[in-house]
């Protein structure tokens, strides 16, 4: 085949590969999954052994994604990646031993042999370097200008995703903290203390995962379950913290916390708060229809609320309160068996018994302050 035709065929292959990956990347929502696909694309385009994406994190560079190795951390200006980051310029090291910045220590530790390296900086929208893209061991021959251009294209593409991911993480973390603060505001006035709302979120997450819910839903219930009792903000102190058993009237007032929370949260159109509203409104409904406020039964009760019902009861019973000692897990389990199909959705109870070993860990890690 004449050289020009061969080159065109190779370009056609590369284009096909890029388009294939662009389609896959567009279908992924998670930043890490997207960045890993980009690393796969770079490895395919450059026909090399490994690619890694390093991001600046304080005074270190750490791998955000990397083929075949666990997370690596290096001082910000060390090694080929560090030098590339510091100078904001690509580095081609086809003979690493002759490269003053190559650190052979990593190969010695991992038993891997680095034959050649190509590193290009990743720039943020403000024009500053935010990380480094590195390709290692071209399968045939050495890294050249064509490889450099391809890797710069992937680095530019990844830079955008990285910045978006960082912004999204920031927004999500802010959202999570606000939700927890809101949930705690509901608890702080009652005798449920400390980390109860966070623990209920974690326990719901474990149950949802065990029941095979999609990862997005597992994250969503972890975020929203801590708001289940925020309607307690609207219940009078004398009722909320009554040292005596509640009178029938007081009990009716206490029950209102479900509707108060639901109404408050449902004022928003945001999906997160709508789901939280459902949980707040229905976490005291019971599978057999004997719960409150609406006497819903079975699958009329939203699934998230059925999960939260069990997690909430578990956490309230196993932990000490100023008015009672915590129950041993076995005693709570006897209650779950007896109440399966009555208070609780039998499928949630079954899920609990499959993953119950994970529950005490949550209590240990999120102790009451
Ligand atoms: Fe409640
Ligand atoms: Fe609760």
XYZ file of C-alpha atoms in Angstrom, residues 85-356:
272
model
C 3.268 20.330 35.605
C 5.762 22.897 36.878
C 6.870 24.022 33.415
C 3.427 23.774 31.822
C 5.105 22.127 28.811
C 5.118 18.608 27.349
C 8.007 16.260 28.052
C 8.990 13.388 25.770
C 11.396 10.933 27.397
C 12.165 8.133 24.938
C 15.225 7.217 26.988
C 14.115 7.648 30.614
C 17.553 6.785 32.002
C 18.924 9.882 30.246
C 16.076 12.114 31.467
C 17.124 14.120 34.539
C 13.594 14.089 35.989
C 12.860 10.396 35.626
C 12.552 8.709 39.022
C 13.516 5.005 38.677
C 12.335 4.364 42.244
C 8.732 3.686 41.163
C 9.846 0.984 38.691
C 12.050 -0.568 41.359
C 9.096 -0.752 43.739
C 6.553 -2.060 41.235
C 8.807 -4.261 39.093
C 7.591 -2.431 35.975
C 10.024 -1.355 33.264
C 9.413 2.130 31.875
C 10.877 2.314 28.376
C 9.465 5.665 27.305
C 7.198 8.392 28.653
C 5.145 11.174 27.155
C 3.683 13.776 29.533
C 1.521 16.786 28.655
C 0.019 19.376 30.999
C -3.723 19.671 31.480
C -4.902 23.276 31.619
C -7.933 24.705 33.367
C -10.146 27.352 31.792
C -8.085 30.102 33.464
C -5.033 28.873 31.533
C -3.219 27.437 34.565
C -1.970 23.847 34.737
C -4.303 21.724 36.854
C -2.784 18.315 36.148
C -0.768 16.129 33.805
C -1.607 13.446 31.294
C 1.030 10.772 31.008
C 1.427 7.911 28.520
C 3.922 5.131 29.151
C 5.611 2.544 26.902
C 4.715 2.954 23.262
C 4.156 -0.621 22.089
C 6.269 -0.214 18.949
C 9.025 2.353 18.544
C 9.094 5.685 20.332
C 6.680 8.526 21.094
C 6.686 11.140 18.317
C 5.016 14.409 17.299
C 1.834 12.657 16.206
C 1.481 11.029 19.653
C 2.087 14.375 21.287
C -0.727 16.032 19.321
C -3.122 13.191 20.118
C -2.338 13.250 23.825
C -2.744 17.039 23.932
C -6.186 16.615 22.391
C -7.170 14.061 25.058
C -5.684 16.285 27.793
C -7.750 19.258 26.610
C -10.869 17.120 26.563
C -10.110 15.712 30.032
C -9.353 19.183 31.424
C -12.910 20.264 30.685
C -14.328 17.145 32.323
C -12.085 17.584 35.346
C -13.185 21.159 35.885
C -16.830 20.216 35.498
C -16.348 17.331 37.900
C -14.731 19.604 40.476
C -17.538 22.121 40.247
C -20.100 19.361 40.520
C -18.323 17.830 43.520
C -18.271 21.212 45.206
C -21.991 21.699 44.602
C -22.770 18.156 45.751
C -20.719 18.476 48.909
C -22.409 21.765 49.718
C -25.783 20.180 49.099
C -24.944 17.190 51.330
C -23.801 19.432 54.146
C -26.879 21.614 53.912
C -29.125 18.573 53.981
C -27.353 17.200 57.049
C -27.565 20.541 58.802
C -31.258 20.712 58.029
C -31.757 17.154 59.290
C -29.819 17.890 62.461
C -31.930 20.982 63.060
C -34.924 18.644 63.304
C -33.126 16.321 65.711
C -31.413 18.863 67.870
C -34.589 19.849 69.649
C -35.611 16.288 70.355
C -33.960 13.615 72.431
C -32.531 11.904 69.361
C -29.006 13.190 69.434
C -25.794 13.586 67.547
C -25.312 11.512 64.486
C -28.694 9.737 64.401
C -29.731 11.334 61.106
C -26.417 10.590 59.401
C -26.505 6.984 60.602
C -30.027 6.525 59.264
C -28.775 7.827 55.896
C -25.893 5.323 55.882
C -28.091 2.402 56.965
C -30.613 3.245 54.234
C -27.759 3.270 51.717
C -26.619 -0.209 52.790
C -30.173 -1.585 52.591
C -30.868 0.040 49.211
C -27.639 -1.366 47.784
C -28.482 -4.808 49.173
C -31.925 -4.609 47.531
C -30.248 -4.002 44.165
C -31.341 -0.393 43.671
C -29.334 1.528 41.036
C -26.297 3.396 42.448
C -27.974 6.764 41.834
C -30.935 5.779 43.983
C -28.648 4.442 46.707
C -26.876 7.822 46.790
C -30.221 9.621 46.754
C -31.624 7.788 49.774
C -28.378 8.314 51.692
C -28.733 12.020 51.065
C -32.435 12.392 51.774
C -33.177 9.947 54.626
C -31.466 12.265 57.167
C -34.388 14.648 56.655
C -37.031 12.135 57.798
C -37.742 13.866 61.111
C -37.187 17.471 60.206
C -40.890 18.171 60.772
C -40.089 17.897 64.492
C -39.026 21.516 64.159
C -42.740 22.297 64.122
C -43.642 20.282 67.245
C -43.828 22.029 70.625
C -40.948 21.422 73.050
C -43.277 20.288 75.805
C -44.497 17.472 73.555
C -41.180 16.703 71.881
C -39.256 16.406 75.111
C -42.006 15.373 77.496
C -40.533 13.319 80.363
C -43.860 11.492 80.752
C -45.739 9.210 78.383
C -47.625 11.361 75.869
C -51.338 11.950 76.349
C -53.518 10.980 73.327
C -53.657 14.653 72.293
C -49.925 15.063 72.621
C -49.346 11.893 70.613
C -51.538 13.284 67.840
C -49.446 16.430 67.841
C -46.246 14.392 67.701
C -47.546 12.463 64.704
C -47.906 15.749 62.845
C -44.124 15.892 62.385
C -44.555 13.685 59.306
C -46.914 16.077 57.551
C -45.064 19.201 58.690
C -41.811 17.862 57.245
C -43.462 16.709 54.043
C -45.192 20.041 53.446
C -42.033 22.002 54.120
C -39.840 19.931 51.802
C -42.447 19.590 49.054
C -42.379 23.349 48.518
C -39.353 22.745 46.328
C -39.497 21.275 42.822
C -36.005 19.796 43.179
C -35.974 16.005 42.893
C -33.774 15.639 45.967
C -36.205 17.579 48.161
C -39.275 15.900 46.644
C -37.839 12.509 47.552
C -36.980 13.822 51.014
C -40.599 15.012 51.333
C -41.897 11.511 50.557
C -39.637 9.970 53.185
C -40.576 12.566 55.794
C -44.272 12.066 55.062
C -44.287 8.258 55.008
C -41.556 6.974 57.358
C -44.140 6.080 60.038
C -46.493 4.277 57.672
C -46.588 0.515 58.223
C -46.721 -2.301 55.682
C -50.044 -3.606 57.096
C -51.705 -0.173 56.932
C -51.665 0.506 60.677
C -49.190 3.403 60.536
C -49.629 7.152 60.222
C -50.430 9.747 58.947
C -52.446 8.216 56.086
C -52.661 4.500 56.902
C -51.001 3.589 53.591
C -50.143 -0.069 53.155
C -47.798 -2.289 51.134
C -46.402 -0.732 47.998
C -48.611 2.346 48.387
C -45.832 3.441 50.733
C -42.879 4.771 48.693
C -39.979 2.299 48.711
C -37.522 4.823 50.157
C -39.857 5.402 53.109
C -40.184 1.635 53.678
C -36.395 1.354 53.791
C -36.066 4.383 56.056
C -38.693 2.979 58.443
C -36.508 -0.015 59.258
C -33.253 1.951 59.411
C -34.822 4.557 61.724
C -36.223 1.955 64.129
C -32.931 0.038 64.129
C -30.892 3.094 65.008
C -33.336 4.359 67.634
C -33.346 0.961 69.377
C -29.675 -0.049 69.363
C -28.381 3.270 70.649
C -28.570 4.518 74.212
C -30.907 7.416 74.841
C -31.143 9.427 78.025
C -34.416 7.607 78.754
C -33.344 4.039 77.830
C -30.396 1.688 77.269
C -29.671 0.552 73.740
C -30.958 -2.882 72.777
C -28.589 -5.692 71.699
C -28.761 -6.279 67.937
C -30.319 -9.753 68.470
C -33.263 -8.238 70.321
C -33.859 -5.784 67.475
C -33.677 -8.680 65.030
C -36.337 -10.627 66.938
C -38.549 -7.566 66.569
C -37.811 -7.347 62.819
C -38.784 -11.029 62.395
C -42.011 -10.523 64.318
C -42.854 -7.304 62.484
C -42.003 -8.458 58.953
C -45.221 -8.016 56.973
C -46.731 -5.968 59.820
C -44.674 -2.876 60.520
C -42.000 -3.570 57.907
C -41.842 -4.508 54.231
C -40.740 -8.196 54.238
C -38.281 -7.494 51.388
C -36.552 -4.797 53.462
C -36.366 -7.186 56.437
C -34.853 -9.876 54.183
C -32.305 -7.383 52.884
C -31.431 -6.462 56.479
C -30.662 -10.084 57.358
C -28.407 -10.408 54.314
C -26.283 -7.376 55.210
C -26.708 -7.026 58.987
